[in-house]
PDB file of C-alpha atoms in Angstrom:
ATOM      1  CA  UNK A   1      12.910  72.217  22.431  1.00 94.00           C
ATOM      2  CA  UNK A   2      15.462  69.674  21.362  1.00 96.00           C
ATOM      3  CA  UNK A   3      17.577  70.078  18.569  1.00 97.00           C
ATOM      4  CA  UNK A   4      16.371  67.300  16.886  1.00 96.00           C
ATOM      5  CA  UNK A   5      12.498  68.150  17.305  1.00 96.00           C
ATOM      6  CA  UNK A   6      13.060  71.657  15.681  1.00 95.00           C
ATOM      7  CA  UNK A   7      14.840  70.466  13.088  1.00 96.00           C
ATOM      8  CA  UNK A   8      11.526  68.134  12.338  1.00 95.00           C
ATOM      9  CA  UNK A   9       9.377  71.604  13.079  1.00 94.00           C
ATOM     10  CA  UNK A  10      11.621  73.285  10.422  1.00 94.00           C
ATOM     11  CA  UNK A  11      11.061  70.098   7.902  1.00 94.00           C
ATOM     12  CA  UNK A  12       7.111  70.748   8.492  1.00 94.00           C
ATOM     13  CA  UNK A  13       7.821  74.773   6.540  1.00 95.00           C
ATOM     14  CA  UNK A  14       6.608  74.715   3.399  1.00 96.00           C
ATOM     15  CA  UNK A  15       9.834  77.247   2.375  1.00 95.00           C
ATOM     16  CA  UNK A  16      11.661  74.147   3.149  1.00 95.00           C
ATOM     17  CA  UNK A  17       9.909  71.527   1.943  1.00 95.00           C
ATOM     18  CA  UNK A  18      10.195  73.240  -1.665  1.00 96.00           C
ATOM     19  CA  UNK A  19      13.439  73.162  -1.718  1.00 95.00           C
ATOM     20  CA  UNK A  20      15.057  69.990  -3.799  1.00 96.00           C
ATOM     21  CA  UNK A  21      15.821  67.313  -1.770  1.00 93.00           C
ATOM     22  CA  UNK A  22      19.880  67.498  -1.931  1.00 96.00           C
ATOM     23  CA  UNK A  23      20.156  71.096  -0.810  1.00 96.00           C
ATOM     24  CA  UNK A  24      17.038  70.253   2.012  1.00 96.00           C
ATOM     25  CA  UNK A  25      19.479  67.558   3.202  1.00 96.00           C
ATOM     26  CA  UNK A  26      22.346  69.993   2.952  1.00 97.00           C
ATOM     27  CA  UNK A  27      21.156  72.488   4.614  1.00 97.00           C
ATOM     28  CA  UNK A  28      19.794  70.548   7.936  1.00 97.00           C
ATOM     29  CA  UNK A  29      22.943  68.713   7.629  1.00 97.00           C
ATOM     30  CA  UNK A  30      24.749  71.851   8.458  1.00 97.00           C
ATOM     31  CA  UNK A  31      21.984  73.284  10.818  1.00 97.00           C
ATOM     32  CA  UNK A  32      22.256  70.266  12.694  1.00 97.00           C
ATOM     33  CA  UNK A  33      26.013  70.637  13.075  1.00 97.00           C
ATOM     34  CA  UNK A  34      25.710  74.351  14.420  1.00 97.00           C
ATOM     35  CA  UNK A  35      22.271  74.409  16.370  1.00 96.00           C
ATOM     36  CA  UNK A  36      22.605  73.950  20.046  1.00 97.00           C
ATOM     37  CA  UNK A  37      21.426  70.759  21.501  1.00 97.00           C
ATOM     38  CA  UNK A  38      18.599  72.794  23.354  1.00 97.00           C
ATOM     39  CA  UNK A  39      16.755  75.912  21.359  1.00 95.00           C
ATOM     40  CA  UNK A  40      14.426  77.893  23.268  1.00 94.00           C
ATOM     41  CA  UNK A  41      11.080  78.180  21.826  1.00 91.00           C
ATOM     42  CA  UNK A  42       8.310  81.102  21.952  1.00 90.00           C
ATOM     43  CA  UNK A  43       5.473  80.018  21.639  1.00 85.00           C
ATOM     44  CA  UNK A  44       2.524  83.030  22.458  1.00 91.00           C
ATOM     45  CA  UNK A  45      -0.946  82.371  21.321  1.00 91.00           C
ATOM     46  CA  UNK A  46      -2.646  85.369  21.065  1.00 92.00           C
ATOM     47  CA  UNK A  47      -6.814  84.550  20.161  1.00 93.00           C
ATOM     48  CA  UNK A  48      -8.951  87.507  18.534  1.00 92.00           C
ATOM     49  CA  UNK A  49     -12.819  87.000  19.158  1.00 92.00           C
ATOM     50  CA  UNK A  50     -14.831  89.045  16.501  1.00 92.00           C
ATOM     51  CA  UNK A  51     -18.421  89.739  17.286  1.00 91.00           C
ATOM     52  CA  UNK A  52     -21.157  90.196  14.563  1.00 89.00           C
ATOM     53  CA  UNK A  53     -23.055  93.093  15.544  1.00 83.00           C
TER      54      UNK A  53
END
């Protein structure tokens, strides 16, 4: 995943949306200066199926 498309991933986390606006802008500010330009992503579903019995 880009840089750029996690840091809009990160800005979707509610931890970081609460935050107030300067130290949100801050913050990605310097994650943006230190991330790499590529960041590899996991991303595992795993699905549970429950059956009424």
């Amino acid at each position: 995943m880009s840089r750029a498309d996690y840091l809009r991933h990160l800005n979707t986390i509610s931890a970081y949306r609460m935050l107030p606006g300067p130290e949100r802008e801050a913050i990605f500010a310097e994650l943006d200066r230190l991330l790499p330009d590529d960041i590899p992503v996991k991303a595992d579903l795993t699905l549970h199926l429950a059956r009424r019995i």
